[in-house]
Coordinates of C-alpha atoms in Angstrom, one line a residue:
M1 CA 256.7 -64.0 23.7
S2 CA 253.0 -64.4 25.2
S3 CA 252.4 -66.5 28.4
G4 CA 250.6 -69.1 26.3
D5 CA 253.6 -69.1 23.8
P6 CA 254.0 -72.9 23.2
T7 CA 258.1 -72.2 21.7
G8 CA 259.0 -71.6 25.7
R9 CA 257.4 -75.2 26.8
K10 CA 259.3 -76.6 23.8
A11 CA 262.8 -75.0 24.7
V12 CA 262.6 -76.4 28.0
A13 CA 261.4 -80.0 27.0
A14 CA 264.1 -79.8 25.1
V15 CA 267.0 -78.2 27.3
W16 CA 265.7 -80.7 29.7
R17 CA 266.0 -83.8 27.4
I18 CA 269.4 -82.7 26.5
D19 CA 270.9 -81.6 29.9
S20 CA 269.2 -83.2 32.7
A21 CA 271.8 -85.6 33.7
R22 CA 274.3 -83.0 33.5
I23 CA 272.3 -80.4 35.8
I24 CA 271.0 -83.4 38.1
G25 CA 274.9 -84.5 37.8
A26 CA 276.6 -81.1 38.9
L27 CA 273.9 -80.2 41.6
T28 CA 274.3 -83.9 43.2
R29 CA 278.1 -82.8 43.7
Y30 CA 277.5 -79.5 44.8
T31 CA 275.2 -81.0 47.3
G32 CA 276.5 -84.3 48.1
D33 CA 272.6 -85.6 48.0
F34 CA 271.3 -87.3 45.0
A35 CA 267.3 -87.3 46.1
L36 CA 268.1 -83.6 46.9
A37 CA 269.5 -82.8 44.2
E38 CA 266.9 -84.5 41.6
D39 CA 264.3 -82.4 43.4
L40 CA 266.3 -78.8 42.9
A41 CA 266.7 -79.8 39.5
Q42 CA 263.1 -80.9 38.9
E43 CA 262.0 -77.4 41.0
A44 CA 264.4 -75.5 38.4
L45 CA 262.1 -77.1 35.5
A46 CA 259.0 -75.9 36.9
G47 CA 260.5 -72.5 37.2
A48 CA 261.4 -72.8 33.5
L49 CA 257.9 -73.8 32.7
V50 CA 256.2 -70.8 34.2
T51 CA 259.2 -68.1 33.0
W52 CA 260.2 -69.1 29.6
P53 CA 257.1 -68.8 28.0
R54 CA 256.3 -65.3 29.3
E55 CA 259.7 -63.7 29.7
G56 CA 261.8 -65.6 26.9
V57 CA 264.3 -68.5 26.6
P58 CA 267.2 -67.1 28.6
A59 CA 270.7 -67.2 26.7
N60 CA 272.2 -69.8 28.2
P61 CA 269.0 -72.2 29.0
A62 CA 270.9 -74.6 30.9
G63 CA 273.3 -72.4 33.1
W64 CA 270.0 -70.8 34.2
L65 CA 268.3 -73.9 35.3
L66 CA 271.5 -75.1 37.3
T67 CA 271.8 -71.5 38.5
V68 CA 267.8 -72.0 39.7
G69 CA 268.9 -75.0 41.2
R70 CA 271.9 -73.9 43.2
R71 CA 270.1 -70.9 44.6
R72 CA 267.0 -73.7 45.9
A73 CA 269.9 -75.5 47.6
I74 CA 271.1 -72.7 48.8
D75 CA 267.5 -72.0 50.2
A76 CA 267.4 -75.9 51.1
F77 CA 270.7 -75.0 53.0
R78 CA 269.5 -72.0 55.3
R79 CA 266.4 -73.7 56.3
R80 CA 268.8 -76.6 58.1
S81 CA 270.7 -75.0 60.5
T82 CA 272.9 -78.1 60.7
R83 CA 273.9 -77.2 57.4
D84 CA 275.5 -74.2 57.9
E85 CA 279.0 -75.4 56.8
K86 CA 277.2 -76.5 53.3
Y87 CA 274.8 -73.3 52.6
A88 CA 278.1 -70.7 53.4
A89 CA 280.5 -73.1 51.1
L90 CA 277.8 -73.1 48.1
A91 CA 276.8 -69.0 49.0
H92 CA 280.6 -68.7 48.4
H93 CA 280.4 -69.1 44.6
L94 CA 277.3 -67.4 43.6
P95 CA 276.4 -64.0 42.8
E96 CA 274.6 -61.5 45.6
G97 CA 271.1 -61.0 44.2
G98 CA 269.1 -61.9 41.3
A99 CA 265.3 -63.0 41.3
L100 CA 265.0 -66.8 42.2
T101 CA 263.2 -67.7 38.6
G102 CA 263.4 -64.8 37.1
A103 CA 264.1 -65.5 33.1
T104 CA 267.1 -63.0 32.8
E105 CA 270.5 -64.4 34.2
P106 CA 272.3 -62.4 36.9
G107 CA 274.9 -61.5 34.5
P108 CA 278.0 -63.6 36.0
A109 CA 281.0 -62.3 36.2
P110 CA 283.7 -63.7 33.6
D111 CA 284.9 -66.3 36.6
D112 CA 281.4 -67.3 37.5
V113 CA 281.4 -70.5 35.9
L114 CA 278.0 -72.5 35.7
W115 CA 279.6 -75.4 33.7
D116 CA 282.7 -76.6 35.0
P117 CA 284.3 -78.4 32.1
D118 CA 286.7 -80.3 33.8
Q119 CA 283.9 -81.7 35.8
I120 CA 280.5 -81.9 33.9
D121 CA 281.7 -85.3 32.1
D122 CA 282.3 -86.9 35.4
D123 CA 279.3 -85.6 36.9
T124 CA 277.5 -87.3 34.2
L125 CA 279.5 -90.9 34.5
A126 CA 278.8 -90.7 38.3
L127 CA 275.0 -90.1 37.7
M128 CA 275.1 -93.3 35.4
F129 CA 276.8 -95.4 38.0
T130 CA 274.5 -93.8 40.7
S131 CA 271.5 -94.9 38.8
C132 CA 272.6 -98.4 38.5
H133 CA 274.1 -99.1 41.5
P134 CA 273.7 -102.6 42.3
V135 CA 271.7 -101.9 45.5
L136 CA 268.8 -101.1 43.2
S137 CA 266.6 -103.5 41.5
R138 CA 266.8 -103.8 38.0
E139 CA 263.1 -102.0 37.8
A140 CA 264.1 -99.1 40.0
A141 CA 267.4 -98.5 38.0
V142 CA 265.5 -98.8 34.8
A143 CA 263.4 -96.3 35.9
L144 CA 265.7 -93.7 37.6
T145 CA 268.6 -94.3 34.7
L146 CA 265.5 -92.9 32.3
R147 CA 264.5 -90.4 34.5
V148 CA 267.7 -88.5 35.8
I149 CA 269.7 -89.4 32.9
G150 CA 267.2 -89.7 29.9
G151 CA 265.3 -86.7 31.2
L152 CA 262.0 -88.6 30.6
T153 CA 259.1 -87.6 32.8
S154 CA 257.1 -90.3 35.1
D155 CA 253.8 -90.4 32.3
E156 CA 256.9 -90.9 29.6
I157 CA 258.5 -94.2 31.3
A158 CA 254.9 -95.7 32.5
R159 CA 253.9 -95.3 28.5
A160 CA 257.2 -96.9 27.5
F161 CA 256.5 -99.5 30.3
L162 CA 252.9 -100.1 30.1
V163 CA 252.6 -99.7 34.1
P164 CA 250.2 -97.0 35.9
T165 CA 252.4 -94.1 36.7
A166 CA 252.5 -94.0 40.5
T167 CA 253.9 -97.6 40.1
V168 CA 257.0 -95.6 38.0
Q169 CA 257.0 -92.8 40.4
A170 CA 256.9 -94.9 43.8
R171 CA 259.9 -97.1 41.7
I172 CA 262.1 -93.9 41.5
T173 CA 261.2 -93.2 45.0
R174 CA 262.4 -96.0 46.6
A175 CA 265.4 -95.9 44.5
K176 CA 266.5 -92.4 45.8
K177 CA 265.5 -94.2 49.7
T178 CA 267.6 -97.2 49.1
L179 CA 270.6 -94.9 47.9
G180 CA 270.4 -93.2 50.7
A181 CA 269.7 -95.3 52.8
A182 CA 272.9 -97.2 51.7
N183 CA 275.0 -94.2 51.5
V184 CA 275.9 -94.8 48.1
P185 CA 278.6 -92.3 47.1
F186 CA 278.5 -90.1 44.1
E187 CA 281.3 -90.6 42.2
V188 CA 282.9 -92.5 38.9
P189 CA 284.2 -96.1 41.4
P190 CA 288.0 -96.1 41.1
A191 CA 289.7 -97.8 38.4
G192 CA 290.1 -101.3 39.8
E193 CA 286.1 -101.4 40.3
R194 CA 284.5 -100.0 37.7
P195 CA 284.5 -103.6 35.5
A196 CA 282.4 -105.2 38.1
R197 CA 280.2 -101.8 38.1
L198 CA 280.1 -101.4 34.3
A199 CA 277.9 -104.2 34.3
P200 CA 274.6 -103.6 35.7
V201 CA 275.2 -99.7 34.5
L202 CA 275.1 -101.7 30.4
S203 CA 272.3 -103.9 31.8
V204 CA 270.4 -101.7 32.3
V205 CA 270.8 -99.5 28.9
Y206 CA 270.6 -103.0 27.5
L207 CA 267.3 -103.6 28.9
I208 CA 265.8 -100.4 27.8
F209 CA 266.9 -100.7 24.2
T210 CA 265.7 -104.5 24.7
E211 CA 262.3 -103.5 25.5
G212 CA 261.9 -100.6 22.9
S213 CA 262.9 -103.0 20.4
S214 CA 260.8 -106.0 20.8
A215 CA 257.8 -104.3 22.8
S216 CA 256.6 -107.1 25.1
S217 CA 253.2 -105.9 24.9
G218 CA 251.1 -103.1 23.7
D219 CA 249.6 -102.6 19.8
E220 CA 253.6 -101.7 18.7
V221 CA 256.2 -104.1 17.5
I222 CA 258.9 -101.3 18.5
R223 CA 258.9 -97.9 20.3
F224 CA 260.9 -96.1 19.1
D225 CA 261.3 -93.8 21.9
L226 CA 262.6 -96.1 24.4
A227 CA 265.1 -97.5 22.1
G228 CA 266.7 -94.3 20.9
E229 CA 267.2 -93.1 24.0
A230 CA 269.1 -96.5 25.2
Q231 CA 271.0 -95.7 21.9
R232 CA 271.9 -92.3 23.2
L233 CA 273.0 -93.7 26.7
A234 CA 275.0 -96.1 24.7
R235 CA 276.5 -92.9 23.1
I236 CA 277.3 -90.9 26.1
L237 CA 278.9 -94.2 27.7
S238 CA 281.3 -94.5 24.8
R239 CA 282.3 -91.1 25.3
L240 CA 282.9 -91.1 28.6
M241 CA 284.6 -94.2 29.1
P242 CA 286.5 -94.6 25.5
G243 CA 288.9 -97.4 27.3
E244 CA 285.9 -99.8 27.6
P245 CA 285.6 -102.4 25.0
E246 CA 282.4 -103.9 26.2
V247 CA 280.7 -100.3 26.1
H248 CA 281.5 -100.0 22.3
S249 CA 280.4 -103.2 21.5
L250 CA 277.0 -102.6 23.3
L251 CA 276.8 -99.4 21.4
A252 CA 277.3 -101.3 18.3
L253 CA 274.9 -104.1 19.0
L254 CA 272.3 -100.8 19.5
E255 CA 273.1 -99.2 16.2
L256 CA 273.4 -102.4 13.9
T257 CA 269.9 -103.7 15.4
G258 CA 268.4 -100.3 15.1
A259 CA 269.4 -99.8 11.4
R260 CA 266.7 -102.7 10.5
F261 CA 263.8 -101.0 12.4
P262 CA 262.9 -99.1 9.2
A263 CA 262.2 -102.2 7.6
R264 CA 260.8 -104.0 10.1
R265 CA 257.2 -102.5 9.8
G266 CA 255.2 -102.5 7.1
P267 CA 252.9 -99.6 5.9
G268 CA 250.0 -100.4 8.5
G269 CA 252.5 -100.9 10.9
E270 CA 252.4 -104.6 11.0
T271 CA 255.6 -106.2 11.5
V272 CA 258.0 -107.6 8.6
L273 CA 260.1 -110.6 9.4
L274 CA 263.7 -110.8 8.6
Q275 CA 263.1 -112.9 5.5
D276 CA 260.6 -110.7 4.1
Q277 CA 262.4 -107.5 4.5
D278 CA 263.5 -104.8 2.0
R279 CA 267.3 -104.1 2.9
R280 CA 267.5 -101.5 0.8
R281 CA 265.3 -99.6 3.6
W282 CA 267.6 -100.5 6.3
D283 CA 269.7 -97.3 7.9
R284 CA 273.4 -97.8 6.3
S285 CA 274.6 -95.1 8.3
A286 CA 273.5 -96.6 11.4
I287 CA 275.2 -99.7 10.3
A288 CA 278.8 -98.1 9.4
R289 CA 278.6 -96.4 12.9
G290 CA 277.9 -100.1 14.2
R291 CA 281.0 -101.5 12.6
A292 CA 282.9 -98.8 13.3
A293 CA 282.4 -98.6 17.1
L294 CA 282.7 -102.7 16.8
A295 CA 286.5 -102.5 15.6
R296 CA 286.9 -100.2 18.2
A297 CA 285.8 -103.1 20.6
A298 CA 288.3 -105.3 19.1
E299 CA 291.3 -103.1 18.9
A300 CA 291.1 -104.0 22.6
G301 CA 292.3 -107.3 22.1
R302 CA 290.4 -109.1 24.0
G303 CA 288.1 -110.6 22.2
Y304 CA 284.2 -110.3 22.1
G305 CA 282.2 -109.9 25.2
Y306 CA 278.7 -110.6 25.7
Y307 CA 277.5 -107.8 23.8
G308 CA 280.4 -108.0 21.1
L309 CA 279.7 -111.6 20.2
Q310 CA 275.9 -110.2 19.8
A311 CA 277.1 -107.3 18.0
A312 CA 279.1 -109.3 16.3
I313 CA 275.8 -111.3 14.9
A314 CA 273.8 -108.3 14.1
E315 CA 277.1 -107.6 11.5
C316 CA 276.6 -111.1 10.1
H317 CA 273.0 -109.6 9.1
A318 CA 274.0 -106.1 8.2
L319 CA 276.5 -107.6 5.7
A320 CA 274.3 -110.1 3.6
G321 CA 272.3 -109.4 0.9
S322 CA 269.5 -111.8 1.9
V323 CA 268.7 -114.3 4.3
E324 CA 270.1 -116.6 2.1
E325 CA 273.8 -114.9 1.7
T326 CA 274.0 -114.8 5.3
D327 CA 277.0 -116.4 6.7
W328 CA 274.6 -118.8 9.1
D329 CA 277.5 -120.9 10.0
R330 CA 279.3 -118.0 11.8
I331 CA 276.6 -117.1 13.4
V332 CA 275.9 -120.6 14.8
A333 CA 279.8 -120.1 16.5
L334 CA 279.3 -116.7 17.7
Y335 CA 276.2 -118.3 19.4
D336 CA 278.8 -121.3 20.8
G337 CA 280.8 -118.6 22.1
L338 CA 278.2 -116.8 23.2
N339 CA 276.4 -119.7 25.1
K340 CA 280.0 -120.7 26.7
L341 CA 279.9 -116.8 28.1
A342 CA 276.7 -116.7 29.2
P343 CA 274.6 -119.8 28.9
S344 CA 270.9 -119.1 28.9
P345 CA 268.1 -120.6 27.3
V346 CA 267.1 -117.3 25.0
V347 CA 270.8 -118.2 23.4
D348 CA 270.1 -121.6 22.9
L349 CA 266.9 -120.6 21.5
N350 CA 268.2 -118.6 19.0
R351 CA 271.2 -120.7 18.2
A352 CA 268.6 -123.6 17.5
V353 CA 267.3 -120.9 14.3
A354 CA 270.7 -120.5 12.9
V355 CA 271.4 -124.3 13.2
S356 CA 268.0 -124.1 11.2
M357 CA 269.4 -122.0 8.5
A358 CA 272.8 -123.3 8.0
R359 CA 271.5 -127.1 8.5
G360 CA 267.9 -127.3 8.2
P361 CA 265.1 -127.4 10.5
A362 CA 266.0 -131.3 10.6
A363 CA 268.6 -130.1 12.8
A364 CA 267.4 -127.6 14.8
L365 CA 263.8 -129.3 16.1
P366 CA 265.4 -131.7 18.6
L367 CA 267.3 -128.5 20.3
V368 CA 263.8 -126.8 20.3
D369 CA 262.1 -129.5 21.7
A370 CA 264.7 -130.0 24.5
L371 CA 264.1 -126.5 25.5
A372 CA 260.3 -127.3 25.4
A373 CA 261.1 -130.0 28.4
G374 CA 262.1 -127.2 30.6
E375 CA 260.5 -124.4 32.8
A376 CA 262.4 -121.4 30.9
F377 CA 260.0 -120.8 28.1
K378 CA 257.2 -121.2 29.8
G379 CA 254.6 -118.6 29.5
S380 CA 256.5 -117.3 26.3
H381 CA 255.4 -117.0 22.9
Q382 CA 258.8 -117.4 21.8
L383 CA 259.6 -120.9 21.8
P384 CA 256.1 -122.4 20.1
G385 CA 256.7 -119.9 17.4
V386 CA 259.8 -121.1 16.5
R387 CA 258.8 -124.7 16.9
G388 CA 256.0 -123.6 14.6
E389 CA 258.2 -122.4 12.0
L390 CA 260.2 -125.5 11.8
L391 CA 257.0 -127.9 12.2
R392 CA 255.8 -125.5 9.0
R393 CA 259.1 -126.1 7.3
L394 CA 259.5 -129.8 7.7
G395 CA 256.0 -130.3 5.9
R396 CA 254.2 -131.3 9.6
R397 CA 251.1 -129.1 9.0
D398 CA 248.8 -130.1 11.9
E399 CA 251.9 -129.9 14.6
A400 CA 252.7 -126.5 13.2
R401 CA 249.0 -125.2 13.5
A402 CA 248.9 -126.4 17.3
A403 CA 252.4 -125.0 18.2
L404 CA 251.2 -121.7 16.2
E405 CA 247.9 -121.5 17.9
Q406 CA 249.9 -122.0 21.6
A407 CA 252.0 -119.0 20.5
I408 CA 249.1 -116.4 19.4
A409 CA 247.4 -117.4 22.8
L410 CA 250.8 -116.5 24.6
C411 CA 252.0 -113.6 22.9
G412 CA 251.2 -110.4 24.6
N413 CA 252.3 -107.6 21.5
E414 CA 249.5 -107.3 19.1
R415 CA 251.6 -106.6 16.0
E416 CA 253.7 -110.0 17.0
R417 CA 250.2 -111.4 17.4
A418 CA 249.0 -110.3 14.0
A419 CA 252.1 -112.0 12.5
L420 CA 252.0 -115.5 14.2
T421 CA 248.4 -115.4 12.8
G422 CA 248.9 -114.6 9.3
K423 CA 251.6 -117.6 9.6
L424 CA 248.7 -120.0 10.9
A425 CA 246.4 -118.7 8.5
Q426 CA 248.9 -119.9 5.6
L427 CA 248.8 -123.3 7.0

């Protein structure tokens, strides 16, 4: 393989995307230092980018990266005279010799286990709890999670959220410093603390998917890589925490919502609204996976939580043959339950849309007008967009036109703005 062969670089990218969380988690357990572990993993990655294209991809790529990372840790501890004990403890389990960044593995003895099968899942789970720790801001937790769990680069995260790369790098740096200053332990929280600590983890994954499935700005209505990464994180959580119903509920919500992605874009990338979607293009395998995850959540017997109620709403859409055949009364009832559990203006607006479908636009318009009187949707295109549609259905064309013009002026996503402009043109 030549030095310019792209195969090695592609292999590095693939292994990093799949195994970076386990590598960083294992290095964090070895070193007891989350920030150092992330740096060590990045150094190992840099070594692979140089070596693999030139020398070939090793038989155990993830093990190669972990071994290099562990050796880098030993070097770091050697340079710190106060860390002699940790250095000795680490060095005790490593064979002597071998190049620091050589493509050929050092030929470990059978008992020199690079991956600890009894620890690796706990490492990944601990890493998720650490990167989503409550001491971090939501923006920092999202950036750190995508970096250490998702394996995304700072450039990729910056492109996904349309912010400068320097902003993402600063968030990640601050996050690691915050975790270090707070002495956050690298561990899976005790069983009694997990329900409370799980909420921020689920919230971060949900936020990543929400931004991916309905991009707030830019020229794409869906960012498939971002939404797909959130789905992957949810699947990891469902495997690592099979006894938590809300984990399965979140996975169900993401699968059922993602199932509609193929029909949400037209041939030119334009937005296709729910009532105009070709439901034959919906991903039936994703619907089946989502329904199975929701069933696992229901088996707990505790009733649906925040994500379970939303997943149940998504299931109603998935089971309907058309907008007219959708069980809108059930959706209204599910939104009522969601509003009792986690009241918010967004839930109120979505409930108003469901009421308009179940009982007509005249029943929903007062609900939307009441929301418009508040400050919750100030600067958002969502409420005037919904209001314009209700007014259009009521035949109040001038008012509908004014509402849609307001929505267009506020909308930051080019595809959604084009859809609103199309509605306005129909008037």
